[in-house]
mmCIF file of C-alpha atoms in Angstrom:
data_model
loop_
_atom_site.group_PDB
_atom_site.id
_atom_site.type_symbol
_atom_site.label_atom_id
_atom_site.label_comp_id
_atom_site.label_asym_id
_atom_site.label_seq_id
_atom_site.Cartn_x
_atom_site.Cartn_y
_atom_site.Cartn_z
ATOM 1 C CA UNK A 829 -16.076 -13.690 7.401
ATOM 2 C CA UNK A 830 -12.405 -13.796 6.528
ATOM 3 C CA UNK A 831 -10.860 -10.431 5.597
ATOM 4 C CA UNK A 832 -9.983 -9.372 2.060
ATOM 5 C CA UNK A 833 -6.577 -8.210 0.840
ATOM 6 C CA UNK A 834 -6.422 -5.402 -1.735
ATOM 7 C CA UNK A 835 -3.140 -5.157 -3.643
ATOM 8 C CA UNK A 836 -2.327 -1.798 -5.222
ATOM 9 C CA UNK A 837 -0.743 -2.839 -8.501
ATOM 10 C CA UNK A 838 -1.795 -0.150 -10.972
ATOM 11 C CA UNK A 839 1.239 2.123 -10.626
ATOM 12 C CA UNK A 840 3.241 2.984 -13.715
ATOM 13 C CA UNK A 841 6.661 2.641 -12.053
ATOM 14 C CA UNK A 842 8.189 5.668 -13.771
ATOM 15 C CA UNK A 843 11.258 5.742 -11.512
ATOM 16 C CA UNK A 844 11.764 1.990 -11.797
ATOM 17 C CA UNK A 845 11.533 2.007 -15.573
ATOM 18 C CA UNK A 846 9.223 -0.990 -15.929
ATOM 19 C CA UNK A 847 6.327 -2.974 -14.478
ATOM 20 C CA UNK A 848 7.909 -3.745 -11.112
ATOM 21 C CA UNK A 849 4.684 -5.398 -9.885
ATOM 22 C CA UNK A 850 5.437 -8.344 -12.195
ATOM 23 C CA UNK A 851 9.234 -8.335 -12.005
ATOM 24 C CA UNK A 852 11.074 -11.325 -10.523
ATOM 25 C CA UNK A 853 12.965 -10.991 -7.235
ATOM 26 C CA UNK A 854 12.872 -14.338 -5.407
ATOM 27 C CA UNK A 855 15.342 -17.220 -5.932
ATOM 28 C CA UNK A 856 12.796 -19.052 -8.105
ATOM 29 C CA UNK A 857 11.574 -16.001 -9.981
ATOM 30 C CA UNK A 858 8.975 -14.929 -7.405
ATOM 31 C CA UNK A 859 7.508 -11.447 -7.520
ATOM 32 C CA UNK A 860 7.207 -9.462 -4.305
ATOM 33 C CA UNK A 861 3.448 -9.961 -4.596
ATOM 34 C CA UNK A 862 4.010 -13.723 -4.317
ATOM 35 C CA UNK A 863 5.382 -13.273 -0.792
ATOM 36 C CA UNK A 864 2.475 -11.057 0.223
ATOM 37 C CA UNK A 865 0.013 -13.628 -1.117
ATOM 38 C CA UNK A 866 1.783 -16.471 0.670
ATOM 39 C CA UNK A 867 1.803 -14.559 3.976
ATOM 40 C CA UNK A 868 -1.818 -13.470 3.565
ATOM 41 C CA UNK A 869 -3.048 -17.022 2.960
ATOM 42 C CA UNK A 870 -1.246 -18.450 5.965
ATOM 43 C CA UNK A 871 -2.461 -15.539 8.127
ATOM 44 C CA UNK A 872 -6.138 -16.221 7.398
ATOM 45 C CA UNK A 873 -7.185 -13.849 4.618
ATOM 46 C CA UNK A 874 -10.032 -15.258 2.549
ATOM 47 C CA UNK A 875 -9.888 -13.226 -0.650
ATOM 48 C CA UNK A 876 -7.454 -11.111 -2.641
ATOM 49 C CA UNK A 877 -8.307 -8.337 -5.089
ATOM 50 C CA UNK A 878 -5.638 -7.126 -7.496
ATOM 51 C CA UNK A 879 -6.139 -3.466 -8.404
ATOM 52 C CA UNK A 880 -4.508 -3.057 -11.812
ATOM 53 C CA UNK A 881 -4.545 -0.998 -14.985
ATOM 54 C CA UNK A 882 -6.494 -2.516 -17.851
ATOM 55 C CA UNK A 883 -3.350 -3.025 -19.929
ATOM 56 C CA UNK A 884 -1.653 -5.309 -17.374
ATOM 57 C CA UNK A 885 -4.714 -7.256 -16.181
ATOM 58 C CA UNK A 886 -4.197 -10.131 -18.618
ATOM 59 C CA UNK A 887 -0.527 -10.539 -17.658
ATOM 60 C CA UNK A 888 -1.304 -10.345 -13.932
ATOM 61 C CA UNK A 889 -4.087 -12.908 -14.208
ATOM 62 C CA UNK A 890 -1.915 -15.314 -16.187
ATOM 63 C CA UNK A 891 0.831 -15.030 -13.574
ATOM 64 C CA UNK A 892 -1.157 -15.296 -10.351
ATOM 65 C CA UNK A 893 -4.399 -17.162 -11.091
ATOM 66 C CA UNK A 894 -2.761 -20.623 -11.446
ATOM 67 C CA UNK A 895 -0.952 -20.153 -8.129
ATOM 68 C CA UNK A 896 -4.057 -19.087 -6.221
ATOM 69 C CA UNK A 897 -6.619 -21.499 -7.648
ATOM 70 C CA UNK A 898 -7.962 -23.662 -4.830
ATOM 71 C CA UNK A 899 -6.034 -21.723 -2.170
ATOM 72 C CA UNK A 900 -7.883 -18.413 -1.899
ATOM 73 C CA UNK A 901 -10.662 -16.553 -3.711
ATOM 74 C CA UNK A 902 -9.328 -13.849 -6.037
ATOM 75 C CA UNK A 903 -10.627 -11.072 -8.248
ATOM 76 C CA UNK A 904 -9.397 -8.077 -10.255
ATOM 77 C CA UNK A 905 -10.423 -4.428 -10.115
ATOM 78 C CA UNK A 906 -9.474 -1.885 -12.762
ATOM 79 C CA UNK A 907 -8.075 1.516 -11.849
ATOM 80 C CA UNK A 908 -8.565 3.767 -14.845
ATOM 81 C CA UNK A 909 -8.314 7.531 -15.007
ATOM 82 C CA UNK A 910 -12.082 7.653 -15.566
ATOM 83 C CA UNK A 911 -12.985 5.202 -12.764
ATOM 84 C CA UNK A 912 -15.403 6.665 -10.176
ATOM 85 C CA UNK A 913 -14.969 10.183 -11.592
ATOM 86 C CA UNK A 914 -18.268 12.132 -11.406
ATOM 87 C CA UNK A 915 -19.977 11.748 -14.779
ATOM 88 C CA UNK A 916 -20.641 15.464 -15.201
ATOM 89 C CA UNK A 917 -16.882 16.146 -15.346
ATOM 90 C CA UNK A 918 -16.651 14.443 -18.725
ATOM 91 C CA UNK A 919 -13.427 12.972 -20.120
ATOM 92 C CA UNK A 920 -10.346 13.239 -17.887
ATOM 93 C CA UNK A 921 -7.148 14.326 -19.617
ATOM 94 C CA UNK A 922 -4.397 12.509 -17.727
ATOM 95 C CA UNK A 923 -2.176 9.442 -18.092
ATOM 96 C CA UNK A 924 -1.093 8.727 -14.505
ATOM 97 C CA UNK A 925 -3.629 7.048 -12.168
ATOM 98 C CA UNK A 926 -5.269 9.184 -9.473
ATOM 99 C CA UNK A 927 -3.298 7.679 -6.546
ATOM 100 C CA UNK A 928 -3.689 5.165 -3.735
ATOM 101 C CA UNK A 929 -6.934 6.502 -2.276
ATOM 102 C CA UNK A 930 -8.577 6.323 -5.678
ATOM 103 C CA UNK A 931 -7.145 2.832 -6.261
ATOM 104 C CA UNK A 932 -8.782 1.567 -3.070
ATOM 105 C CA UNK A 933 -12.098 3.080 -4.153
ATOM 106 C CA UNK A 934 -11.859 1.159 -7.433
ATOM 107 C CA UNK A 935 -12.184 -2.144 -5.518
ATOM 108 C CA UNK A 936 -15.425 -1.179 -3.744
ATOM 109 C CA UNK A 937 -17.609 -3.512 -5.831
ATOM 110 C CA UNK A 938 -15.300 -6.494 -5.177
ATOM 111 C CA UNK A 939 -15.026 -5.941 -1.402
ATOM 112 C CA UNK A 940 -17.725 -6.703 1.179
ATOM 113 C CA UNK A 941 -15.671 -7.643 4.253
ATOM 114 C CA UNK A 942 -13.129 -5.819 6.439
ATOM 115 C CA UNK A 943 -10.020 -5.479 4.309
ATOM 116 C CA UNK A 944 -6.331 -4.648 4.209
ATOM 117 C CA UNK A 945 -4.576 -2.553 1.577
ATOM 118 C CA UNK A 946 -0.941 -3.050 0.567
ATOM 119 C CA UNK A 947 1.456 -1.965 -2.160
ATOM 120 C CA UNK A 948 2.416 -4.520 -4.783
ATOM 121 C CA UNK A 949 6.112 -3.646 -4.641
ATOM 122 C CA UNK A 950 6.673 -3.711 -0.861
ATOM 123 C CA UNK A 951 7.715 -6.658 1.306
ATOM 124 C CA UNK A 952 6.033 -6.379 4.707
ATOM 125 C CA UNK A 953 6.820 -9.660 6.484
ATOM 126 C CA UNK A 954 4.621 -12.413 7.904
ATOM 127 C CA UNK A 955 4.058 -10.716 11.288
ATOM 128 C CA UNK A 956 2.418 -7.697 9.646
ATOM 129 C CA UNK A 957 -0.134 -9.882 7.861
ATOM 130 C CA UNK A 958 -0.854 -11.949 10.976
ATOM 131 C CA UNK A 959 -1.371 -8.809 13.075
ATOM 132 C CA UNK A 960 -3.683 -7.207 10.543
ATOM 133 C CA UNK A 961 -5.680 -10.396 9.907
ATOM 134 C CA UNK A 962 -6.339 -10.789 13.632
ATOM 135 C CA UNK A 963 -7.481 -7.173 13.928
ATOM 136 C CA UNK A 964 -9.800 -7.362 10.921
ATOM 137 C CA UNK A 965 -11.257 -10.668 12.114
ATOM 138 C CA UNK A 966 -11.835 -9.775 15.773
ATOM 139 C CA UNK A 967 -12.530 -6.029 15.948
ATOM 140 C CA UNK A 968 -16.255 -5.382 15.581
ATOM 141 C CA UNK A 969 -16.243 -1.563 15.612
ATOM 142 C CA UNK A 970 -17.229 -0.412 12.118
ATOM 143 C CA UNK A 971 -15.386 2.872 12.629
ATOM 144 C CA UNK A 972 -12.111 1.468 13.964
ATOM 145 C CA UNK A 973 -9.436 1.126 11.316
ATOM 146 C CA UNK A 974 -5.746 0.255 11.580
ATOM 147 C CA UNK A 975 -2.301 0.569 10.043
ATOM 148 C CA UNK A 976 1.092 -1.098 10.339
ATOM 149 C CA UNK A 977 3.730 1.496 11.238
ATOM 150 C CA UNK A 978 7.397 0.990 10.395
ATOM 151 C CA UNK A 979 10.408 2.874 11.763
ATOM 152 C CA UNK A 980 11.481 5.476 9.212
ATOM 153 C CA UNK A 981 15.144 4.446 9.361
ATOM 154 C CA UNK A 982 14.193 0.947 8.175
ATOM 155 C CA UNK A 983 12.366 2.160 5.077
ATOM 156 C CA UNK A 984 14.893 4.289 3.175
ATOM 157 C CA UNK A 985 16.549 3.644 -0.172
ATOM 158 C CA UNK A 986 20.242 4.143 -0.789
ATOM 159 C CA UNK A 987 19.444 5.021 -4.391
ATOM 160 C CA UNK A 988 17.272 8.123 -4.112
ATOM 161 C CA UNK A 989 14.435 9.868 -2.310
ATOM 162 C CA UNK A 990 11.298 8.043 -1.153
ATOM 163 C CA UNK A 991 7.690 8.945 -0.311
ATOM 164 C CA UNK A 992 6.357 8.025 3.115
ATOM 165 C CA UNK A 993 3.313 8.776 5.238
ATOM 166 C CA UNK A 994 4.835 10.365 8.353
ATOM 167 C CA UNK A 995 2.711 9.547 11.412
ATOM 168 C CA UNK A 996 1.992 11.093 14.796
ATOM 169 C CA UNK A 997 0.602 8.600 17.314
ATOM 170 C CA UNK A 998 -1.646 9.414 20.274
ATOM 171 C CA UNK A 999 -1.051 7.917 23.763
ATOM 172 C CA UNK A 1000 -3.941 5.490 23.179
ATOM 173 C CA UNK A 1001 -2.017 4.057 20.165
ATOM 174 C CA UNK A 1002 -4.440 5.545 17.682
ATOM 175 C CA UNK A 1003 -3.232 7.723 14.863
ATOM 176 C CA UNK A 1004 -3.391 11.481 15.365
ATOM 177 C CA UNK A 1005 -2.266 12.457 11.878
ATOM 178 C CA UNK A 1006 -0.420 11.176 8.825
ATOM 179 C CA UNK A 1007 1.149 13.450 6.238
ATOM 180 C CA UNK A 1008 2.447 12.219 2.907
ATOM 181 C CA UNK A 1009 6.036 13.399 2.450
ATOM 182 C CA UNK A 1010 7.168 12.818 -1.121
ATOM 183 C CA UNK A 1011 10.898 13.560 -0.805
ATOM 184 C CA UNK A 1012 12.598 11.825 2.132
ATOM 185 C CA UNK A 1013 16.321 11.021 2.151
ATOM 186 C CA UNK A 1014 19.350 10.607 4.402
ATOM 187 C CA UNK A 1015 22.288 12.985 4.215
ATOM 188 C CA UNK A 1016 25.395 12.690 6.393
ATOM 189 C CA UNK A 1017 23.598 10.481 8.914
ATOM 190 C CA UNK A 1018 20.518 12.717 9.249
ATOM 191 C CA UNK A 1019 17.090 11.915 7.741
ATOM 192 C CA UNK A 1020 15.243 14.814 6.136
ATOM 193 C CA UNK A 1021 12.150 15.539 4.157
ATOM 194 C CA UNK A 1022 12.285 18.387 1.668
ATOM 195 C CA UNK A 1023 9.412 20.613 0.676
ATOM 196 C CA UNK A 1024 9.636 23.859 -1.313
ATOM 197 C CA UNK A 1025 13.447 23.580 -1.157
ATOM 198 C CA UNK A 1026 13.374 23.563 2.670
ATOM 199 C CA UNK A 1027 14.862 20.604 4.587
ATOM 200 C CA UNK A 1028 13.305 19.398 7.853
ATOM 201 C CA UNK A 1029 14.950 16.706 9.995
ATOM 202 C CA UNK A 1030 13.010 13.623 11.070
ATOM 203 C CA UNK A 1031 13.812 11.273 13.966
ATOM 204 C CA UNK A 1032 15.012 7.839 12.759
ATOM 205 C CA UNK A 1033 12.329 6.038 14.848
ATOM 206 C CA UNK A 1034 9.475 8.127 13.457
ATOM 207 C CA UNK A 1035 6.616 5.750 12.577
ATOM 208 C CA UNK A 1036 5.722 5.863 8.905
ATOM 209 C CA UNK A 1037 3.015 4.304 6.814
ATOM 210 C CA UNK A 1038 4.161 1.957 4.079
ATOM 211 C CA UNK A 1039 0.580 1.707 2.827
ATOM 212 C CA UNK A 1040 -0.354 -1.320 4.923
ATOM 213 C CA UNK A 1041 -3.810 -0.277 6.085
ATOM 214 C CA UNK A 1042 -6.744 -2.099 7.611
ATOM 215 C CA UNK A 1043 -10.232 -0.755 6.936
ATOM 216 C CA UNK A 1044 -13.832 -1.550 7.642
ATOM 217 C CA UNK A 1045 -16.196 -1.192 4.635
ATOM 218 C CA UNK A 1046 -17.549 2.048 6.140
ATOM 219 C CA UNK A 1047 -14.569 3.838 4.586
ATOM 220 C CA UNK A 1048 -15.818 3.377 0.999
ATOM 221 C CA UNK A 1049 -18.663 5.949 0.961
ATOM 222 C CA UNK A 1050 -16.433 8.400 2.833
ATOM 223 C CA UNK A 1051 -13.722 7.910 0.220
ATOM 224 C CA UNK A 1052 -16.175 8.378 -2.640
ATOM 225 C CA UNK A 1053 -17.408 11.697 -1.256
ATOM 226 C CA UNK A 1054 -13.842 12.930 -0.742
ATOM 227 C CA UNK A 1055 -12.731 11.812 -4.188
ATOM 228 C CA UNK A 1056 -15.682 13.503 -5.863
ATOM 229 C CA UNK A 1057 -14.612 16.799 -4.324
ATOM 230 C CA UNK A 1058 -10.941 16.152 -5.081
ATOM 231 C CA UNK A 1059 -11.626 15.313 -8.725
ATOM 232 C CA UNK A 1060 -13.647 18.482 -9.180
ATOM 233 C CA UNK A 1061 -10.852 20.588 -7.708
ATOM 234 C CA UNK A 1062 -8.076 18.867 -9.672
ATOM 235 C CA UNK A 1063 -9.706 17.943 -12.976
ATOM 236 C CA UNK A 1064 -7.196 20.175 -14.791
ATOM 237 C CA UNK A 1065 -4.161 19.092 -12.722
ATOM 238 C CA UNK A 1066 -2.944 15.910 -14.451
ATOM 239 C CA UNK A 1067 -0.326 15.025 -11.816
ATOM 240 C CA UNK A 1068 -2.547 15.470 -8.751
ATOM 241 C CA UNK A 1069 -2.895 12.316 -6.620
ATOM 242 C CA UNK A 1070 -5.534 11.338 -4.078
ATOM 243 C CA UNK A 1071 -3.752 9.432 -1.297
ATOM 244 C CA UNK A 1072 -5.023 7.020 1.368
ATOM 245 C CA UNK A 1073 -3.570 9.277 4.119
ATOM 246 C CA UNK A 1074 -5.910 12.013 2.864
ATOM 247 C CA UNK A 1075 -8.856 9.713 3.550
ATOM 248 C CA UNK A 1076 -7.581 8.614 6.944
ATOM 249 C CA UNK A 1077 -6.822 12.158 8.041
ATOM 250 C CA UNK A 1078 -10.378 13.171 7.139
ATOM 251 C CA UNK A 1079 -11.856 10.222 9.056
ATOM 252 C CA UNK A 1080 -9.867 11.130 12.179
ATOM 253 C CA UNK A 1081 -10.293 14.910 12.039
ATOM 254 C CA UNK A 1082 -14.029 14.644 11.302
ATOM 255 C CA UNK A 1083 -14.666 12.240 14.188
ATOM 256 C CA UNK A 1084 -15.807 9.514 11.812
ATOM 257 C CA UNK A 1085 -13.436 6.898 13.209
ATOM 258 C CA UNK A 1086 -10.019 6.045 14.601
ATOM 259 C CA UNK A 1087 -6.953 4.251 13.301
ATOM 260 C CA UNK A 1088 -5.019 1.896 15.570
ATOM 261 C CA UNK A 1089 -1.249 1.929 14.984
ATOM 262 C CA UNK A 1090 0.430 -1.471 15.179
ATOM 263 C CA UNK A 1091 4.174 -0.868 15.346
ATOM 264 C CA UNK A 1092 6.552 -3.146 13.466
ATOM 265 C CA UNK A 1093 10.281 -3.316 14.158
ATOM 266 C CA UNK A 1094 10.855 -5.475 11.082
ATOM 267 C CA UNK A 1095 12.970 -4.322 8.189
ATOM 268 C CA UNK A 1096 10.746 -3.267 5.336
ATOM 269 C CA UNK A 1097 12.153 -3.494 1.846
ATOM 270 C CA UNK A 1098 10.843 -2.675 -1.586
ATOM 271 C CA UNK A 1099 11.717 -1.337 -4.999
ATOM 272 C CA UNK A 1100 11.569 2.265 -6.075
ATOM 273 C CA UNK A 1101 14.633 2.393 -8.334
ATOM 274 C CA UNK A 1102 16.274 -0.248 -10.582
ATOM 275 C CA UNK A 1103 19.293 -0.157 -8.282
ATOM 276 C CA UNK A 1104 17.113 -1.459 -5.425
ATOM 277 C CA UNK A 1105 16.616 -4.828 -7.114
ATOM 278 C CA UNK A 1106 19.875 -6.579 -6.034
ATOM 279 C CA UNK A 1107 19.258 -5.592 -2.398
ATOM 280 C CA UNK A 1108 15.739 -7.003 -2.482
ATOM 281 C CA UNK A 1109 16.926 -10.201 -4.155
ATOM 282 C CA UNK A 1110 19.593 -10.697 -1.470
ATOM 283 C CA UNK A 1111 17.100 -10.044 1.332
ATOM 284 C CA UNK A 1112 14.622 -12.577 -0.024
ATOM 285 C CA UNK A 1113 17.314 -15.212 -0.545
ATOM 286 C CA UNK A 1114 18.387 -14.748 3.077
ATOM 287 C CA UNK A 1115 14.816 -15.354 4.279
ATOM 288 C CA UNK A 1116 14.671 -18.596 2.322
ATOM 289 C CA UNK A 1117 17.996 -19.678 3.810
ATOM 290 C CA UNK A 1118 16.578 -19.049 7.304
ATOM 291 C CA UNK A 1119 13.595 -21.281 6.410
ATOM 292 C CA UNK A 1120 11.141 -18.420 6.913
ATOM 293 C CA UNK A 1121 9.846 -19.378 3.474
ATOM 294 C CA UNK A 1122 9.984 -22.755 1.728
ATOM 295 C CA UNK A 1123 12.269 -23.348 -1.237
ATOM 296 C CA UNK A 1124 9.252 -22.867 -3.493
ATOM 297 C CA UNK A 1125 6.219 -20.852 -2.432
ATOM 298 C CA UNK A 1126 3.765 -22.561 -4.813
#
């Protein structure tokens, strides 16, 4: 079966100041998601699932359904604060979604093939989709997962700090560990992450996760068990987030599977801050001018 693409599009975009998942960046008003969809279809994905908040589902469906009809199967999954929370915990008092690991869990019912997970507001490039589609189509080990790793220096923003999954890779090209660093920035030519007011330097070529993961369906029950425990521990912590790297680290450390690292030397770009938008628009226009994408995607 052809693999499925899950698009994480339920974020609130507090730093961006709007619904960046639906904002227009391409020369003909394309969203960043449009480019991911285009690359996924031509790379051999057979289905796409948009993971959204209930309040933007109607807008997302109106925008993307006409483009995808007849080209690829599509569906929507809702990430709500109550989704997949153990029933005995009662009503959850929080506004912000539970994070990327929880978002992936919310698409369990819509996903029955090997699948990739991406952010809605990141541009990954055609090669990343082709690499991941081939892996998900040909690798038959239910416990072998994968990720696309980008060089840290190619993933920074000039307009503020960024969050990245900092990776350590084993000699066999499988992931040893990934740690979510939520405050990475460059200062005077040196890249740092900051935690508890302490700066630690990072090598520019350090591989980082930009949330382009490839999973086999075996990860869903593992994720559910982890999230149950996480929700119980953090039910009264409204800003706590359950990340995909937390799931992957558990899989690796517990001997439940491995994660192959496919390195990409491409320039990643995306939007975290409003000031990032002109840079993304210029980058996309340049790709059209190089004929890497047609004048109109749809």
